Amino acid sequence: MSTKYIFITGGVVSSLGKGIVAASLGRLLKARGFSVVIQKFDPYINVDPGTMSPFQHGEVFVTDDGAETDLDLGHYERFTDTNLGKINNVTSGSIYQTVINKERHGDYLGATVQTIPHITNEIKSRIKKATQQFKPDFIIAEIGGTIGDIESLPFIEAIRQFRSETGFGNSLSIHVTLLPYLPTSGELKTKPSQHSVTNLRSYGIQPEILVCRTAKPIPKKEKEKLALFCSVPKDAIIECRDMKSIYEVPLALEEQNMASVVLQRLFMKDVKPDLESWKNLVYKIKNPQRTIRIAIAGKYTKLSDAYISVVESLKHAGYNQNAQIDIKWINSEDCIDYEKAKEALSDVDGLVVPGGFGIRGIEGKLNVIRYARENNLPFLGLCLGMQCAVIEYARNVAGLKEANSMEFNENTPYPVIDLMTEQKNVEGYGGTMRLGQFECHIKKGTKAHKVYGTDIIYERHRHRYEVNNEYRKQISEAGLVFSGLSPDGMLCEMIELPQNDWFVACQFHPEFKSRPEYPHPLFAGLVNAIIKQMEIKNTISDETYEKV
């Protein structure tokens, strides 16, 4: 079977959840036995989001092959349980960079380089490369931004050309819009969606399916109006209401036969989907047996999207134990004073210190880690979180009072965290870190080995600094266990404290490999340790009550 193509655009406003719609449709098609690959086309001029501020763009997601990508790729991977790569995130910056490099190289034989055909041809080539690389039944391509944006026009034109070239019945367009609700009149308004579709049609694309984000059910009258003015059949107007959990969306779309409509429009046979495991997942989400409060201490806490994979990974581990995860956001800058850190952690069951860059908020992170270590509060450190755990232990246990990272203080007398050797002569910031999947060997008898259940693991990295081997012996002799190392033993990948119920940290980013139905072992280990502590406390409370 030749690959079929589904293009998803958005209108009216941004942040409509096109990525969740794309991921949900991918899940529904996979549940029918089809292979699915999802691509994200972003109109911004940055080559990738690697150098962009988390406050502006949210999390930078990292793939096995070392691509720094849009956070939507995390949703794609989690929903479809598929590992994606560099070809799955395409930006205007990467397109223009490639075209300009070809022009400088003389590949265009002196021709005047223009948006059409050179830019549009390069965009189409990325779709074709994904087809050749994965050979899937379906490619779902999400176009970032909103219809009418100047920067997205080359992508829209490339889609128009691609659809024409692939022929009738081999592709379709899904347009995601907003139906605003006016409380004063008690109406859902369809006019913005009508204008958005008209705009899309002016570029030569007639959508076959309309997905309408709405806070209220769409009345029959409004559906008929959308069908009439947007030239979309009523059965292809899909209501996408706000959900408590994003993992409910696939089932909501399935109830409206969205995947069946897609298959019908592409002249493919529909089959009954296997969604039992997903239904069980949603049941657990809606019916938790307990609530666990976990603090995330970072410096981008004003924008939760900056840590979206961490949040989702915690939720996955909670679902696995029928638990609801309540996130307490702690700005590490508010914890510079140890008593403030102690107060901030007084009402939580566990602590996560995620990754990041720069000195801001570091002393606060050291304080919350110290509290977790001294009070047996289950703790998981990620990337910078592990580096901070090493610094804190070196200062307060190993006797290296002024220990620090060379990233934060180049004059520290004890640089327990130092720039990696291969990073010392690197120029520029984009795509120059240790990126992607690397092998790690786990020490037997450790907590890490117990939760992974294997000697060798493969995890995704994004960092420049590592534990300085000159201090490893001294810190180890003070009691910190280096439980995971690179194959040559030169890079420290994991640490832990055996006397604590769960004090584990890693240099890599396990959050990028967690799935809702298959939580990552390190997040599962954290949540399981918290639950065991809670059960022990309850047992002690019951025994005390009986004695009284």
Coordinates of C-alpha atoms in Angstrom, one line a residue:
M1 CA 0.0 0.0 0.0
S2 CA 1.3 3.5 -0.9
T3 CA 1.6 6.1 1.9
K4 CA -1.4 8.3 2.5
Y5 CA -1.0 11.9 3.6
I6 CA -3.0 13.9 6.2
F7 CA -2.3 17.6 6.6
I8 CA -3.5 19.5 9.7
T9 CA -3.8 23.2 9.7
G10 CA -5.2 25.6 12.3
G11 CA -7.3 28.7 12.1
V12 CA -8.9 31.6 14.1
V13 CA -6.3 31.5 17.0
S14 CA -3.1 29.7 17.9
S15 CA -2.6 27.1 20.6
L16 CA -5.8 25.2 19.6
G17 CA -4.2 21.8 20.2
K18 CA -3.4 20.8 16.6
G19 CA -0.6 18.6 18.0
I20 CA -3.0 16.7 20.3
V21 CA -5.4 16.3 17.4
A22 CA -2.6 14.9 15.2
A23 CA -1.3 12.6 18.0
S24 CA -4.9 11.4 18.8
L25 CA -5.6 10.6 15.1
G26 CA -2.3 8.8 15.0
R27 CA -3.3 6.7 17.9
L28 CA -6.7 5.8 16.4
L29 CA -5.1 4.8 13.1
K30 CA -2.4 2.7 15.0
A31 CA -5.2 1.1 17.0
R32 CA -6.5 -0.2 13.6
G33 CA -3.2 -1.8 12.7
F34 CA -1.8 1.0 10.5
S35 CA 1.7 2.4 10.8
V36 CA 1.8 6.1 11.4
V37 CA 4.5 8.8 11.3
I38 CA 3.8 12.4 12.3
Q39 CA 5.8 15.5 11.2
K40 CA 5.7 19.0 12.6
F41 CA 6.3 22.0 10.2
D42 CA 7.1 25.1 12.1
P43 CA 7.2 28.5 10.3
Y44 CA 9.7 30.3 12.6
I45 CA 13.1 31.1 11.2
N46 CA 15.1 29.5 14.0
V47 CA 16.8 26.3 12.6
D48 CA 15.4 24.5 15.7
P49 CA 14.1 25.4 19.1
G50 CA 17.4 24.5 20.8
T51 CA 18.5 28.1 21.4
M52 CA 15.0 29.4 22.2
S53 CA 14.0 30.5 25.7
P54 CA 11.7 28.0 27.4
F55 CA 9.5 31.0 28.5
Q56 CA 8.8 31.6 24.8
H57 CA 8.7 28.2 23.3
G58 CA 8.3 25.7 26.1
E59 CA 10.3 22.5 26.4
V60 CA 12.9 21.4 23.9
F61 CA 12.2 17.8 23.1
V62 CA 15.2 15.6 22.2
T63 CA 15.0 12.5 19.9
D64 CA 17.1 9.4 19.7
D65 CA 19.1 10.8 16.8
G66 CA 19.9 14.0 18.7
A67 CA 17.4 16.4 17.2
E68 CA 16.2 19.3 19.3
T69 CA 12.6 19.7 18.4
D70 CA 9.2 21.2 19.2
L71 CA 7.4 19.9 22.3
D72 CA 4.6 18.5 20.0
L73 CA 7.0 15.6 19.0
G74 CA 6.7 14.5 22.6
H75 CA 3.0 14.2 22.3
Y76 CA 3.4 12.4 19.0
E77 CA 5.8 9.8 20.6
R78 CA 3.7 9.4 23.7
F79 CA 0.4 8.9 21.9
T80 CA 1.7 6.6 19.1
D81 CA 4.5 4.9 21.0
T82 CA 6.8 5.7 18.0
N83 CA 10.4 7.0 18.2
L84 CA 10.8 10.0 15.9
G85 CA 13.8 11.9 14.6
K86 CA 15.3 14.9 12.9
I87 CA 13.1 14.4 9.8
N88 CA 10.0 14.8 11.9
N89 CA 10.5 18.4 12.9
V90 CA 11.0 20.9 10.0
T91 CA 11.3 24.6 10.5
S92 CA 11.5 27.5 8.0
G93 CA 15.0 28.1 9.3
S94 CA 16.2 24.6 8.3
I95 CA 14.5 24.9 4.9
Y96 CA 16.0 28.3 4.1
Q97 CA 19.4 27.2 5.4
T98 CA 19.4 24.2 3.1
V99 CA 18.3 26.2 0.1
I100 CA 20.9 28.9 0.7
N101 CA 23.6 26.3 1.2
K102 CA 22.6 24.7 -2.1
E103 CA 22.6 28.1 -3.9
R104 CA 26.1 28.8 -2.5
H105 CA 27.3 25.4 -3.7
G106 CA 26.0 26.1 -7.2
D107 CA 23.3 23.3 -7.1
Y108 CA 20.8 25.6 -8.9
L109 CA 23.0 26.2 -11.9
G110 CA 22.8 30.0 -11.7
A111 CA 19.0 30.1 -11.5
T112 CA 17.3 32.8 -9.5
V113 CA 16.4 31.2 -6.2
Q114 CA 12.7 31.9 -5.3
T115 CA 10.1 30.8 -2.8
I116 CA 8.4 28.9 -5.7
P117 CA 9.8 26.5 -6.7
H118 CA 12.9 26.2 -4.5
I119 CA 11.6 26.7 -1.0
T120 CA 8.4 24.7 -1.7
N121 CA 10.4 21.9 -3.3
E122 CA 12.6 21.7 -0.3
I123 CA 9.5 21.5 2.0
K124 CA 8.0 18.7 -0.2
S125 CA 11.4 16.9 -0.1
R126 CA 11.2 16.6 3.7
I127 CA 7.8 14.8 3.4
K128 CA 9.2 12.5 0.8
K129 CA 12.3 11.8 2.9
A130 CA 10.0 10.8 5.8
T131 CA 8.1 8.5 3.5
Q132 CA 11.3 6.8 2.3
Q133 CA 12.8 6.5 5.8
F134 CA 9.7 5.1 7.6
K135 CA 7.6 3.7 4.7
P136 CA 4.4 4.2 6.8
D137 CA 0.8 3.7 5.9
F138 CA 0.1 7.3 7.0
I139 CA 2.1 10.5 7.3
I140 CA 0.3 13.1 9.4
A141 CA 1.8 16.6 8.9
E142 CA 1.0 19.4 11.3
I143 CA 1.6 22.9 10.1
G144 CA 2.4 25.3 13.0
G145 CA 0.9 28.7 13.3
T146 CA -2.4 30.0 12.1
I147 CA -3.8 30.3 8.6
G148 CA -3.2 33.9 7.4
D149 CA 0.3 34.1 9.0
I150 CA 2.8 35.4 6.4
E151 CA 5.5 33.0 7.5
S152 CA 3.4 29.9 7.0
L153 CA 2.5 30.6 3.4
P154 CA 5.3 28.6 1.8
F155 CA 4.2 25.5 3.7
I156 CA 0.6 26.0 2.7
E157 CA 1.6 26.3 -0.9
A158 CA 3.9 23.3 -0.7
I159 CA 0.9 21.3 0.7
R160 CA -1.3 22.5 -2.2
Q161 CA 1.4 21.4 -4.7
F162 CA 2.0 18.1 -2.9
R163 CA -1.7 17.2 -2.8
S164 CA -2.0 17.9 -6.5
E165 CA 1.0 15.8 -7.3
T166 CA 0.0 12.7 -5.2
G167 CA -3.4 12.6 -6.9
F168 CA -7.0 12.2 -5.8
G169 CA -7.7 10.0 -2.8
N170 CA -4.1 10.0 -1.5
S171 CA -4.2 12.9 0.8
L172 CA -6.7 15.0 2.8
S173 CA -6.8 18.3 4.7
I174 CA -8.0 18.7 8.3
H175 CA -8.6 22.2 9.6
V176 CA -8.7 22.9 13.3
T177 CA -10.6 26.0 14.3
L178 CA -12.2 27.6 17.4
L179 CA -15.9 28.2 17.9
P180 CA -16.0 31.0 20.5
Y181 CA -18.8 31.0 23.0
L182 CA -20.5 34.3 23.8
P183 CA -22.1 34.1 27.3
T184 CA -24.2 37.2 26.8
S185 CA -26.1 35.7 23.9
G186 CA -25.6 32.0 24.9
E187 CA -24.3 31.2 21.4
L188 CA -21.4 29.4 19.7
K189 CA -20.2 31.6 16.9
T190 CA -19.3 29.9 13.6
K191 CA -18.3 33.0 11.6
P192 CA -14.6 33.0 12.6
S193 CA -14.3 29.4 11.4
Q194 CA -16.1 30.3 8.2
H195 CA -13.6 33.1 7.5
S196 CA -10.7 30.8 8.4
V197 CA -11.8 28.1 5.9
T198 CA -12.4 30.8 3.2
N199 CA -8.8 32.0 3.8
L200 CA -7.5 28.4 3.5
R201 CA -9.5 27.9 0.3
S202 CA -8.1 31.1 -1.1
Y203 CA -4.7 29.4 -1.0
G204 CA -6.0 26.5 -3.0
I205 CA -6.9 24.0 -0.2
Q206 CA -10.4 22.8 0.6
P207 CA -10.4 21.0 3.9
E208 CA -12.3 17.6 4.0
I209 CA -12.6 17.6 7.8
L210 CA -13.2 20.4 10.2
V211 CA -12.2 19.9 13.9
C212 CA -13.9 22.5 16.1
R213 CA -12.5 23.3 19.5
T214 CA -15.3 24.3 21.7
A215 CA -16.3 24.7 25.4
K216 CA -19.9 23.8 24.7
P217 CA -21.6 21.0 22.6
I218 CA -22.2 22.2 19.0
P219 CA -25.9 22.4 18.3
K220 CA -27.3 20.8 15.1
K221 CA -28.1 24.3 13.6
E222 CA -24.4 25.4 14.0
K223 CA -23.1 22.2 12.4
E224 CA -25.4 22.7 9.5
K225 CA -24.2 26.2 9.1
L226 CA -20.6 25.1 9.1
A227 CA -21.3 22.4 6.6
L228 CA -23.1 24.9 4.3
F229 CA -20.5 27.7 4.4
C230 CA -17.4 25.6 4.6
S231 CA -18.3 22.9 2.1
V232 CA -17.6 20.2 4.6
P233 CA -20.1 17.3 5.1
K234 CA -21.8 17.2 8.5
D235 CA -20.3 13.9 9.4
A236 CA -16.9 15.4 8.8
I237 CA -17.4 18.2 11.3
I238 CA -15.8 16.9 14.5
E239 CA -16.5 18.4 17.9
C240 CA -13.3 18.7 20.1
R241 CA -14.4 19.8 23.6
D242 CA -12.1 20.7 26.4
M243 CA -11.1 17.6 28.4
K244 CA -9.6 17.1 31.9
S245 CA -6.9 15.0 30.4
I246 CA -5.4 15.1 26.9
Y247 CA -5.5 11.3 26.9
E248 CA -9.3 11.4 26.7
V249 CA -9.1 13.1 23.3
P250 CA -8.6 10.0 21.2
L251 CA -11.6 8.3 22.7
A252 CA -13.7 11.5 22.2
L253 CA -12.7 11.6 18.5
E254 CA -13.4 7.9 18.1
E255 CA -16.9 8.4 19.4
Q256 CA -17.5 10.8 16.5
N257 CA -15.9 8.3 14.0
M258 CA -13.1 10.7 13.0
A259 CA -10.7 7.9 12.0
S260 CA -13.5 6.2 10.0
V261 CA -14.2 9.4 8.1
V262 CA -10.5 9.8 7.3
L263 CA -10.3 6.2 6.0
Q264 CA -13.5 6.7 4.0
R265 CA -12.2 9.9 2.4
L266 CA -8.9 8.1 1.5
F267 CA -10.8 5.1 0.0
M268 CA -9.4 2.7 2.6
K269 CA -11.2 -0.1 4.5
D270 CA -12.1 0.6 8.0
V271 CA -11.5 -2.0 10.7
K272 CA -12.5 -2.2 14.4
P273 CA -9.8 -0.5 16.5
D274 CA -8.2 -2.1 19.5
L275 CA -8.5 0.6 22.2
E276 CA -9.0 -1.5 25.3
S277 CA -5.6 -0.6 26.8
W278 CA -6.3 3.0 26.1
K279 CA -9.7 2.8 27.7
N280 CA -8.2 1.2 30.8
L281 CA -5.7 4.0 30.9
V282 CA -8.5 6.7 30.8
Y283 CA -10.4 4.8 33.4
K284 CA -7.4 4.9 35.8
I285 CA -7.0 8.6 35.1
K286 CA -10.7 9.3 36.0
N287 CA -10.8 7.0 39.0
P288 CA -7.6 7.5 41.1
Q289 CA -7.4 5.7 44.4
R290 CA -5.0 8.2 46.0
T291 CA -3.4 11.6 45.5
I292 CA 0.4 12.2 45.6
R293 CA 1.8 15.6 45.8
I294 CA 5.2 16.1 44.1
A295 CA 7.2 19.3 43.9
I296 CA 9.0 20.3 40.8
A297 CA 11.7 22.9 41.7
G298 CA 12.9 24.8 38.7
K299 CA 13.3 28.3 37.3
Y300 CA 10.8 28.1 34.4
T301 CA 7.8 27.4 36.7
K302 CA 5.7 30.2 35.3
L303 CA 5.3 28.2 32.1
S304 CA 4.5 24.6 32.8
D305 CA 5.1 23.7 29.1
A306 CA 8.8 24.2 29.9
Y307 CA 8.7 20.9 31.8
I308 CA 5.8 19.3 30.0
S309 CA 7.5 15.9 29.5
V310 CA 8.5 15.8 33.2
V311 CA 4.9 16.5 34.2
E312 CA 3.5 13.9 31.8
S313 CA 6.1 11.3 33.0
L314 CA 5.0 11.8 36.6
K315 CA 1.4 11.4 35.6
H316 CA 2.2 8.2 33.7
A317 CA 3.9 6.7 36.8
G318 CA 0.8 7.8 38.8
Y319 CA -1.6 6.2 36.4
N320 CA 0.3 2.9 36.7
Q321 CA -0.4 2.9 40.4
N322 CA -4.0 4.3 40.3
A323 CA -2.7 7.6 41.7
Q324 CA -3.4 11.2 40.8
I325 CA -0.3 13.4 40.7
D326 CA -0.7 16.8 42.1
I327 CA 2.1 19.1 41.0
K328 CA 3.4 21.8 43.3
W329 CA 5.5 24.3 41.4
I330 CA 8.4 25.7 43.3
N331 CA 10.5 28.6 41.9
S332 CA 14.0 27.7 43.0
E333 CA 14.8 31.4 43.2
D334 CA 12.4 31.5 46.2
C335 CA 14.5 28.9 48.0
I336 CA 17.8 30.7 48.3
D337 CA 17.2 30.7 52.1
Y338 CA 17.3 27.1 53.5
E339 CA 14.3 27.8 55.8
K340 CA 12.3 28.9 52.8
A341 CA 13.2 25.6 51.0
K342 CA 12.2 23.6 54.1
E343 CA 8.8 25.4 54.2
A344 CA 8.2 24.9 50.5
L345 CA 8.7 21.2 50.8
S346 CA 6.8 20.7 54.1
D347 CA 3.6 19.6 52.4
V348 CA 4.9 17.4 49.5
D349 CA 5.5 13.6 49.2
G350 CA 8.4 13.8 46.7
L351 CA 10.7 16.2 44.8
V352 CA 11.9 16.4 41.2
V353 CA 14.6 18.9 40.1
P354 CA 14.6 19.0 36.3
G355 CA 17.1 20.3 33.8
G356 CA 18.1 23.8 32.8
F357 CA 20.9 26.1 32.1
G358 CA 22.6 29.1 33.8
I359 CA 23.3 30.1 37.4
R360 CA 19.9 31.7 38.2
G361 CA 18.1 29.7 41.0
I362 CA 20.9 27.2 41.5
E363 CA 21.4 27.9 45.2
G364 CA 17.7 27.3 45.7
K365 CA 18.0 23.9 43.9
L366 CA 20.9 22.9 46.2
N367 CA 18.7 23.8 49.2
V368 CA 15.7 21.7 48.2
I369 CA 18.0 18.8 47.3
R370 CA 19.7 19.0 50.7
Y371 CA 16.3 19.0 52.4
A372 CA 15.3 15.9 50.5
R373 CA 18.5 14.1 51.2
E374 CA 18.5 14.9 55.0
N375 CA 14.8 14.1 55.4
N376 CA 14.5 11.0 53.2
L377 CA 12.1 12.8 50.9
P378 CA 11.9 10.8 47.7
F379 CA 14.0 12.7 45.1
L380 CA 14.6 12.4 41.4
G381 CA 17.2 14.7 39.7
L382 CA 17.3 15.2 35.9
C383 CA 20.4 16.5 34.0
L384 CA 21.1 19.7 35.9
G385 CA 19.2 18.2 38.8
M386 CA 21.9 15.5 39.0
Q387 CA 24.7 18.0 38.8
C388 CA 23.2 20.0 41.6
A389 CA 22.8 16.8 43.7
V390 CA 26.6 16.2 43.2
I391 CA 27.4 19.8 44.2
E392 CA 25.2 19.7 47.3
Y393 CA 26.7 16.4 48.4
A394 CA 30.3 17.5 47.8
R395 CA 29.7 20.7 49.8
N396 CA 27.7 19.3 52.8
V397 CA 29.0 15.7 53.1
A398 CA 32.3 15.2 51.3
G399 CA 33.8 18.3 52.9
L400 CA 34.4 20.3 49.7
K401 CA 32.7 23.5 51.1
E402 CA 33.0 25.7 48.0
A403 CA 32.3 23.0 45.4
N404 CA 30.5 24.2 42.3
S405 CA 30.1 23.8 38.6
M406 CA 32.4 25.5 36.1
E407 CA 29.2 26.7 34.4
F408 CA 28.4 28.8 37.5
N409 CA 31.8 29.7 38.9
E410 CA 34.9 29.4 36.9
N411 CA 37.0 30.2 39.9
T412 CA 35.6 27.5 42.2
P413 CA 38.4 25.7 44.1
Y414 CA 36.5 22.4 43.7
P415 CA 35.0 22.2 40.2
V416 CA 33.1 18.9 40.8
I417 CA 31.1 19.6 37.6
D418 CA 33.2 20.6 34.6
L419 CA 32.8 21.1 30.8
M420 CA 33.1 17.9 28.9
T421 CA 36.4 17.5 27.1
E422 CA 34.8 17.4 23.6
Q423 CA 32.8 20.6 24.4
K424 CA 35.8 22.8 25.3
N425 CA 36.5 23.9 21.7
V426 CA 32.9 24.1 20.6
E427 CA 31.8 27.4 19.0
G428 CA 28.2 28.4 18.9
Y429 CA 25.2 27.1 20.8
G430 CA 22.8 25.5 18.2
G431 CA 23.0 21.7 18.1
T432 CA 26.5 21.5 19.7
M433 CA 25.7 19.8 23.0
R434 CA 25.9 16.1 23.7
L435 CA 22.6 15.3 22.1
G436 CA 20.6 12.1 21.6
Q437 CA 20.7 8.5 22.7
F438 CA 23.8 7.1 24.4
E439 CA 24.6 3.8 26.1
C440 CA 24.8 3.5 29.9
H441 CA 26.0 0.6 32.1
I442 CA 24.3 0.2 35.4
K443 CA 26.0 -1.1 38.6
K444 CA 24.4 -4.3 39.9
G445 CA 22.7 -4.1 43.3
T446 CA 21.7 -0.5 42.9
K447 CA 18.2 0.9 42.9
A448 CA 18.7 1.9 39.3
H449 CA 19.5 -1.7 38.4
K450 CA 16.5 -2.9 40.2
V451 CA 14.0 -0.6 38.5
Y452 CA 15.5 -1.0 35.0
G453 CA 16.0 -4.8 35.4
T454 CA 19.0 -4.8 33.0
D455 CA 22.7 -4.0 32.9
I456 CA 22.7 -1.7 29.9
I457 CA 20.2 1.1 29.0
Y458 CA 19.9 3.7 26.3
E459 CA 18.8 7.2 27.2
R460 CA 18.6 10.6 25.6
H461 CA 21.0 13.4 26.6
R462 CA 21.2 17.2 26.2
H463 CA 24.1 18.8 28.1
R464 CA 27.6 20.2 28.0
Y465 CA 28.8 19.6 31.6
E466 CA 29.6 16.3 33.4
V467 CA 30.8 15.1 36.8
N468 CA 34.6 15.9 37.1
N469 CA 36.4 12.5 37.5
E470 CA 39.1 14.1 39.6
Y471 CA 36.6 14.3 42.5
R472 CA 34.6 11.1 41.8
K473 CA 36.7 9.0 44.3
Q474 CA 36.5 11.5 47.1
I475 CA 32.7 11.9 46.7
S476 CA 32.2 8.2 46.3
E477 CA 34.1 7.5 49.5
A478 CA 31.8 9.9 51.3
G479 CA 28.9 7.6 50.4
L480 CA 27.4 8.8 47.1
V481 CA 27.0 5.8 44.7
F482 CA 27.8 6.4 41.0
S483 CA 25.3 3.8 39.8
G484 CA 25.5 4.4 36.0
L485 CA 28.5 5.0 33.8
S486 CA 29.3 5.4 30.1
P487 CA 30.6 2.2 28.5
D488 CA 34.3 3.4 28.9
G489 CA 33.6 4.4 32.5
M490 CA 34.6 8.0 31.9
L491 CA 31.2 9.7 32.2
C492 CA 29.0 9.5 35.2
E493 CA 25.4 9.0 34.1
M494 CA 23.6 8.2 37.4
I495 CA 24.0 8.6 41.1
E496 CA 22.1 7.5 44.2
L497 CA 22.1 7.2 48.0
P498 CA 21.4 3.6 49.1
Q499 CA 20.3 4.7 52.7
N500 CA 17.5 6.8 51.3
D501 CA 14.2 5.3 50.1
W502 CA 14.7 7.0 46.8
F503 CA 17.4 9.5 46.1
V504 CA 18.3 8.9 42.4
A505 CA 19.5 11.3 39.8
C506 CA 20.6 11.0 36.2
Q507 CA 22.6 13.1 33.7
F508 CA 20.1 12.1 30.9
H509 CA 16.5 13.0 30.3
P510 CA 14.3 9.9 31.1
E511 CA 11.2 12.0 30.6
F512 CA 11.6 11.9 26.8
K513 CA 11.0 8.1 26.8
S514 CA 8.1 7.7 29.1
R515 CA 4.7 6.6 27.7
P516 CA 1.2 6.8 29.3
E517 CA 0.8 3.0 29.2
Y518 CA 4.5 2.3 30.0
P519 CA 5.9 4.7 32.5
H520 CA 9.6 5.3 32.6
P521 CA 11.4 3.1 35.3
L522 CA 12.9 6.1 37.1
F523 CA 9.6 8.0 37.5
A524 CA 7.9 4.7 38.4
G525 CA 10.6 4.2 41.0
L526 CA 10.0 7.6 42.5
V527 CA 6.2 7.2 42.7
N528 CA 6.5 3.6 44.1
A529 CA 8.9 4.8 46.8
I530 CA 6.4 7.6 47.8
I531 CA 3.5 5.1 47.9
K532 CA 5.5 2.8 50.2
Q533 CA 6.3 5.7 52.5
M534 CA 2.6 6.6 52.6
E535 CA 1.6 3.0 53.4
I536 CA 4.1 2.8 56.2
K537 CA 2.8 6.1 57.7
N538 CA -0.8 4.8 57.4
T539 CA 0.2 1.6 59.1
I540 CA 1.9 3.4 62.0
S541 CA -1.1 5.7 62.3
D542 CA -3.5 2.7 62.5
E543 CA -1.3 1.0 65.1
T544 CA -1.2 4.2 67.2
Y545 CA -5.0 4.5 67.0
E546 CA -5.5 0.9 68.1
K547 CA -3.3 1.5 71.1
V548 CA -5.2 4.6 72.1

